[in-house]
Short mmCIF file of C-alpha atoms in Angstrom, two decimals:
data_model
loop_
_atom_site.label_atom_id
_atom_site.label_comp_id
_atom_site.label_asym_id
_atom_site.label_seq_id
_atom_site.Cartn_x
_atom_site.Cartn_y
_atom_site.Cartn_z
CA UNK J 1 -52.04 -14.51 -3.07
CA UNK J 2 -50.21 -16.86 -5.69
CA UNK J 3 -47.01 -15.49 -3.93
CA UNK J 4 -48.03 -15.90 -0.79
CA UNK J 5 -48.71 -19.40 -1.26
CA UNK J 6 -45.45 -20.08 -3.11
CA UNK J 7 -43.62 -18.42 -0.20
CA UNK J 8 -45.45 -20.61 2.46
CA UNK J 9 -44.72 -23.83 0.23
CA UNK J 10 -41.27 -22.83 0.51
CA UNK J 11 -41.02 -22.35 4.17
CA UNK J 12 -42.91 -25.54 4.81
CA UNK J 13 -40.43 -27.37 2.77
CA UNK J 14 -37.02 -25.62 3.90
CA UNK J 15 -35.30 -26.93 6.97
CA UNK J 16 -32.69 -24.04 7.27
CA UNK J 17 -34.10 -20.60 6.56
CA UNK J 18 -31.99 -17.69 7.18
CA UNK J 19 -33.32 -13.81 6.92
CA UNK J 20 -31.73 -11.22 5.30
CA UNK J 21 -32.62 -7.55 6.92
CA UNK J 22 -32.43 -4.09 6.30
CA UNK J 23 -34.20 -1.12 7.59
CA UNK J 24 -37.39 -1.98 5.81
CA UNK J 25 -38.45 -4.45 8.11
CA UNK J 26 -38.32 -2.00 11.21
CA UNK J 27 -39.25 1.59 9.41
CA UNK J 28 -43.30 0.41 9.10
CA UNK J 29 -43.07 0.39 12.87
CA UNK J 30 -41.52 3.63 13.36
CA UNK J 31 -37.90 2.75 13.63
CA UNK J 32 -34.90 4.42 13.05
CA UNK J 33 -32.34 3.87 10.02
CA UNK J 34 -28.62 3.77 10.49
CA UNK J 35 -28.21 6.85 8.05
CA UNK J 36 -30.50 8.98 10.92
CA UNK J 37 -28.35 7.69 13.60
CA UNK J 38 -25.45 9.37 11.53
CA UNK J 39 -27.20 12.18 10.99
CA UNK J 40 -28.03 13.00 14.63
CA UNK J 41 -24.69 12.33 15.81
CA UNK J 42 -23.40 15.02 13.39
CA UNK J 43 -26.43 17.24 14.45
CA UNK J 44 -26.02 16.78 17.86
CA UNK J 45 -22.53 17.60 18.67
CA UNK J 46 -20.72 16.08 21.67
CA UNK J 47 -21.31 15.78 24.90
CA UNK J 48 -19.71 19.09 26.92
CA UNK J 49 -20.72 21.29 24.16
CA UNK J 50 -24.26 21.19 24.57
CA UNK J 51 -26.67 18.58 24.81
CA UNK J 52 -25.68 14.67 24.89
CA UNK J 53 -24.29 13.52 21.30
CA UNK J 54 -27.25 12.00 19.34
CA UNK J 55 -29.64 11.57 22.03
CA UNK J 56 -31.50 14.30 21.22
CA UNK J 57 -32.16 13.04 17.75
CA UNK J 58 -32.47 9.51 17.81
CA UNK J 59 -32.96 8.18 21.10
CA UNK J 60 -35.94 9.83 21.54
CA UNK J 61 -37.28 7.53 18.83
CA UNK J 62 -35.26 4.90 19.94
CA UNK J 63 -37.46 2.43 22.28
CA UNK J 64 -40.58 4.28 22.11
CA UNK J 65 -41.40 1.86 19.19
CA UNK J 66 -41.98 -2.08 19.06
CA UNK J 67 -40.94 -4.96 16.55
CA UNK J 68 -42.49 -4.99 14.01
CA UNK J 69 -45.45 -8.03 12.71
CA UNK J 70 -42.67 -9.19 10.68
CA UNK J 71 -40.07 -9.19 13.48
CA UNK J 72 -42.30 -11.33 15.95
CA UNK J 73 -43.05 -14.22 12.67
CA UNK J 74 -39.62 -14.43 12.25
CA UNK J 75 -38.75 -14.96 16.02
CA UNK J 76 -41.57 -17.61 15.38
CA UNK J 77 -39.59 -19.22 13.12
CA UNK J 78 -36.96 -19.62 15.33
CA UNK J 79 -38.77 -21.03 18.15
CA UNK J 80 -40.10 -23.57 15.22
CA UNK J 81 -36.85 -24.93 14.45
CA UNK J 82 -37.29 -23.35 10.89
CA UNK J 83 -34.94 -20.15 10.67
CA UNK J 84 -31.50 -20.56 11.94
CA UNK J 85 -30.24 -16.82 11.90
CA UNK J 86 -31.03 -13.56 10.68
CA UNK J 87 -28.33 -11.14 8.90
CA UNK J 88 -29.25 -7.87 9.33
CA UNK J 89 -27.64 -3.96 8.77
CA UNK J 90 -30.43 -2.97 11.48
CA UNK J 91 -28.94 -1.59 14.78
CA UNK J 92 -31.91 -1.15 16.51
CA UNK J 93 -32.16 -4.14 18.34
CA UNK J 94 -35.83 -4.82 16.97
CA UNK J 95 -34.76 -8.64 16.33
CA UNK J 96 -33.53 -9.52 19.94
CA UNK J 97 -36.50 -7.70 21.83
CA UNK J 98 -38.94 -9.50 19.28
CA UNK J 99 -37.36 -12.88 20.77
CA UNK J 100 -34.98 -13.95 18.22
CA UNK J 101 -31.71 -15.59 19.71
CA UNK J 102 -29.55 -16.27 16.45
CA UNK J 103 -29.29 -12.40 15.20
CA UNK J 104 -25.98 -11.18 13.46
CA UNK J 105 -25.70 -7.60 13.55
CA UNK J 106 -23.33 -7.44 11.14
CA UNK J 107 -22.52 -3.19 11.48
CA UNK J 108 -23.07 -3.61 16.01
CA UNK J 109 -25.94 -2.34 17.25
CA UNK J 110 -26.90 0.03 20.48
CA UNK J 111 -26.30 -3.61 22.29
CA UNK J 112 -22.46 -2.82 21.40
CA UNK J 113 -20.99 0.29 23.28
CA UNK J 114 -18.09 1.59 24.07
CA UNK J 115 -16.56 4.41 25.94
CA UNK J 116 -15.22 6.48 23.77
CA UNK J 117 -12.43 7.71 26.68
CA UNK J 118 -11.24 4.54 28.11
CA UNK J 119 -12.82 2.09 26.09
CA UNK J 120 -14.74 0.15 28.76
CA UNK J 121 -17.33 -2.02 27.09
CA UNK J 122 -21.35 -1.60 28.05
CA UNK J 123 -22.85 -4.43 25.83
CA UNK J 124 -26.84 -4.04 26.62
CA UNK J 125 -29.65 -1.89 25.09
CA UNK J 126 -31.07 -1.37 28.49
CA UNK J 127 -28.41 1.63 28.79
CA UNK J 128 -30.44 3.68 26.25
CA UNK J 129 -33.58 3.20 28.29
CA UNK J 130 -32.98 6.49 30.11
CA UNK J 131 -33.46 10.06 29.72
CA UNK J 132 -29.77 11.08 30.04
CA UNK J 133 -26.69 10.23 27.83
CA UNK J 134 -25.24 7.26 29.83
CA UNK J 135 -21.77 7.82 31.03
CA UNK J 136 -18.85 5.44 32.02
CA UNK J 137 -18.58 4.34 35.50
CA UNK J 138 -14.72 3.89 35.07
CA UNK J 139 -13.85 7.51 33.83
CA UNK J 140 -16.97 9.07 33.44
CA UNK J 141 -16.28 9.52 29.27
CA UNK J 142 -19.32 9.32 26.60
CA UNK J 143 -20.26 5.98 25.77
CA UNK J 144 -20.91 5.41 22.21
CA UNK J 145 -23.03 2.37 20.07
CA UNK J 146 -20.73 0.56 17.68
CA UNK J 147 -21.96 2.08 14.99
CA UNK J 148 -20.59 5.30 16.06
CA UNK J 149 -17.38 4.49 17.72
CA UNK J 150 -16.54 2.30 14.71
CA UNK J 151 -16.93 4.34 11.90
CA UNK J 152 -19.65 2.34 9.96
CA UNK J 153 -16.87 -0.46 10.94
CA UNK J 154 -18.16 -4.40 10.28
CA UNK J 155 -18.62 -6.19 13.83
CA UNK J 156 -16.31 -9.44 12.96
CA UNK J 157 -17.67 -11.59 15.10
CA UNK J 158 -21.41 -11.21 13.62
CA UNK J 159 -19.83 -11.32 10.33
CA UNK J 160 -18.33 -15.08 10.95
CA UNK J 161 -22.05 -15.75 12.02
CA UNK J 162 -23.26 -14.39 8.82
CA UNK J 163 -21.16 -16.49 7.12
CA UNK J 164 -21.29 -19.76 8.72
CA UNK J 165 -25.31 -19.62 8.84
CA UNK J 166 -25.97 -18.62 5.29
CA UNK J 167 -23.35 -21.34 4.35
CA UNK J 168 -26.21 -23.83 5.37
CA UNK J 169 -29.13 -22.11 4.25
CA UNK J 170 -31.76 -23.92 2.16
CA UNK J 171 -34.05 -21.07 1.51
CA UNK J 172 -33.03 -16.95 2.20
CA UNK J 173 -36.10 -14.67 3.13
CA UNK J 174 -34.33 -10.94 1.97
CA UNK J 175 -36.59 -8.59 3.86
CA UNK J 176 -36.72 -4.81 3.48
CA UNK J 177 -32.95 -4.50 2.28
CA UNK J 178 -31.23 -2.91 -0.47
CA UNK J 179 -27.90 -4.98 -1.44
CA UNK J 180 -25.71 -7.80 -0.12
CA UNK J 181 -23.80 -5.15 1.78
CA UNK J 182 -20.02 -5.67 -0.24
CA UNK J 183 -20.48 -9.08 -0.23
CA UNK J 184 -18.93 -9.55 3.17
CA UNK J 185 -21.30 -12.97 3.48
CA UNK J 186 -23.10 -13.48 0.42
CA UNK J 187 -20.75 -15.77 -1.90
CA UNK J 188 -21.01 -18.18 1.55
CA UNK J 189 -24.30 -19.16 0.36
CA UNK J 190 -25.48 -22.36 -1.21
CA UNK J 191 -25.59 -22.07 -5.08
CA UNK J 192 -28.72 -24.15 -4.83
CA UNK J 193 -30.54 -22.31 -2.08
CA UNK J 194 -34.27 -20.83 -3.25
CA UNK J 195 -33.84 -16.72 -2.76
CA UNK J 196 -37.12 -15.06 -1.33
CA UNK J 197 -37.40 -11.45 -2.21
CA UNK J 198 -40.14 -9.18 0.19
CA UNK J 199 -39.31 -5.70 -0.57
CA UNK J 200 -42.36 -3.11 -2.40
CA UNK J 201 -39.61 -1.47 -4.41
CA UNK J 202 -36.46 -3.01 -7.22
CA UNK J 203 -33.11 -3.51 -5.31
CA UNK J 204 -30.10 -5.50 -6.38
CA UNK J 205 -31.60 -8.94 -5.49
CA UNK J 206 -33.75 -8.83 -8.03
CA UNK J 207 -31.99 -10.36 -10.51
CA UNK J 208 -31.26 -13.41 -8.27
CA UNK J 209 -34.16 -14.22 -6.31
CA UNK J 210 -36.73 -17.05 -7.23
CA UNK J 211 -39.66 -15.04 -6.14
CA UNK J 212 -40.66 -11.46 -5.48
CA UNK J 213 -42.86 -10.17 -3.34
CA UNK J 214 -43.41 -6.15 -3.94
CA UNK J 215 -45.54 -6.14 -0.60
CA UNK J 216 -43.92 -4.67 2.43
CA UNK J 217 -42.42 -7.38 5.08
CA UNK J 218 -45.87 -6.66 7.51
CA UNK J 219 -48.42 -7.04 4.92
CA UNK J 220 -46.69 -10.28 3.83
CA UNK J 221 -46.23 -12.19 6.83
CA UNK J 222 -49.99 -10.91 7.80
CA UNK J 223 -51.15 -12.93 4.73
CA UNK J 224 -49.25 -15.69 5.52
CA UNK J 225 -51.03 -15.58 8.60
CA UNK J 226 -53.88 -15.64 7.69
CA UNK J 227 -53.19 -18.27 4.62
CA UNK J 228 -52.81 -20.81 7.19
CA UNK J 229 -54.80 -19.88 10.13
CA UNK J 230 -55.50 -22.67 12.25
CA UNK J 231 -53.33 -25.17 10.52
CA UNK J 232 -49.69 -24.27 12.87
CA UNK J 233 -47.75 -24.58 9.89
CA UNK J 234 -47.17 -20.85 8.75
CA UNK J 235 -45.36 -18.12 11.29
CA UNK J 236 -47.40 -16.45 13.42
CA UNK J 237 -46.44 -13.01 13.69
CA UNK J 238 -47.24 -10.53 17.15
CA UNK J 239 -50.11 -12.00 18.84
CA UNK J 240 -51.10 -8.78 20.52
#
């Protein structure tokens, strides 16, 4: 609980948090990691063949799950005026249906498609919410998530974000992620900015961050919760 407390000093003291994210924060809720999504669409095969491309596989599990604890307190945050952006690998879209507004997807997401025949662009989620592979209206090809299309390609635009928002970042919250992704944002960061570690295993932040926490991202922000219940100065986390 030490930790806990030295991670809620630190957010009550930092006026620019951003949140670093990787699969961790989403898997405790069932989701679905980028390396799946690759697997499926190899699996899967193309539309024409057989079945829709990696439908099958992944968007079965796609959407039949809900943010996480740890997505909703850091939505919180934002609402507070506390976080300005999160950096995540995620694709699954877990950050903008938990409520957050400042999200940089850094590799797309299934909120970035494509068709992969004429290249119109469908940029929602709400075309996976259906039982069949959504086609294009234009030409009638496959349409495809970034992540796909792209070739584990960086989104530039999110990437700028990434950049510009860790750039004034007082305090980073790394959450459930493995490495600074080829430092594509990292050396943007203030050299004097406190580094918050929540991850139960070793990854390559260890070595840099001022605290961490071997708890997973749920089981944290829970205690946090429930550090400061009553007092409104601690994220709340999924009300439900």
């Amino acid at each position: 609980m030490d930790k806990i407390q030295q991670l809620a000093d630190y957010i009550n003291h930092s006026s620019s948090i951003v949140a670093i994210t990787g699969a961790g924060i989403s898997v405790g809720g069932g989701g679905v990691t980028y390396g799946q999504m690759l697997f499926s669409r190899r699996a899967g095969g193309r539309r024409g063949s057989n079945e829709g491309s990696f439908l099958p596989t992944y968007l079965e599990t796609m959407f039949s799950y809900q943010p996480s604890f740890a997505h909703y307190a850091l939505a919180e945050l934002e609402t507070e005026g506390k976080l300005i952006g999160i950096i995540t690998t995620n694709v699954d879209c877990m950050h903008t249906i938990a409520g957050s507004k400042n999200v940089a997807e850094i590799q797309g997401s299934v909120q970035v498609n494509c068709c992969a025949k004429c290249g119109r662009h469908y940029d929602s989620y709400e075309i996976w919410k259906q039982e069949e592979l959504p086609l294009c209206e234009s030409c009638g090809g496959e349409i495809l998530p970034w992540p796909l299309y792209s070739h584990v390609g960086l989104w530039d635009a999110d990437v700028q974000k990434a950049r510009e928002w860790i750039a004034k970042a007082d305090l980073l919250l790394i959450i459930g992620t493995r490495g600074n992704f080829g430092d594509v944002y990292w050396s943007n960061r203030q050299r004097n900015a406190t580094i918050v570690q929540i991850n139960p295993g070793h990854t390559g932040f260890d070595g840099v961050a001022d605290l961490n926490i071997r708890q997973g991202s749920d089981d944290v922000f829970q205690s946090l919760k429930k550090l400061h219940a009553g007092r409104g100065n601690a994220p709340q986390g999924d009300t439900k």
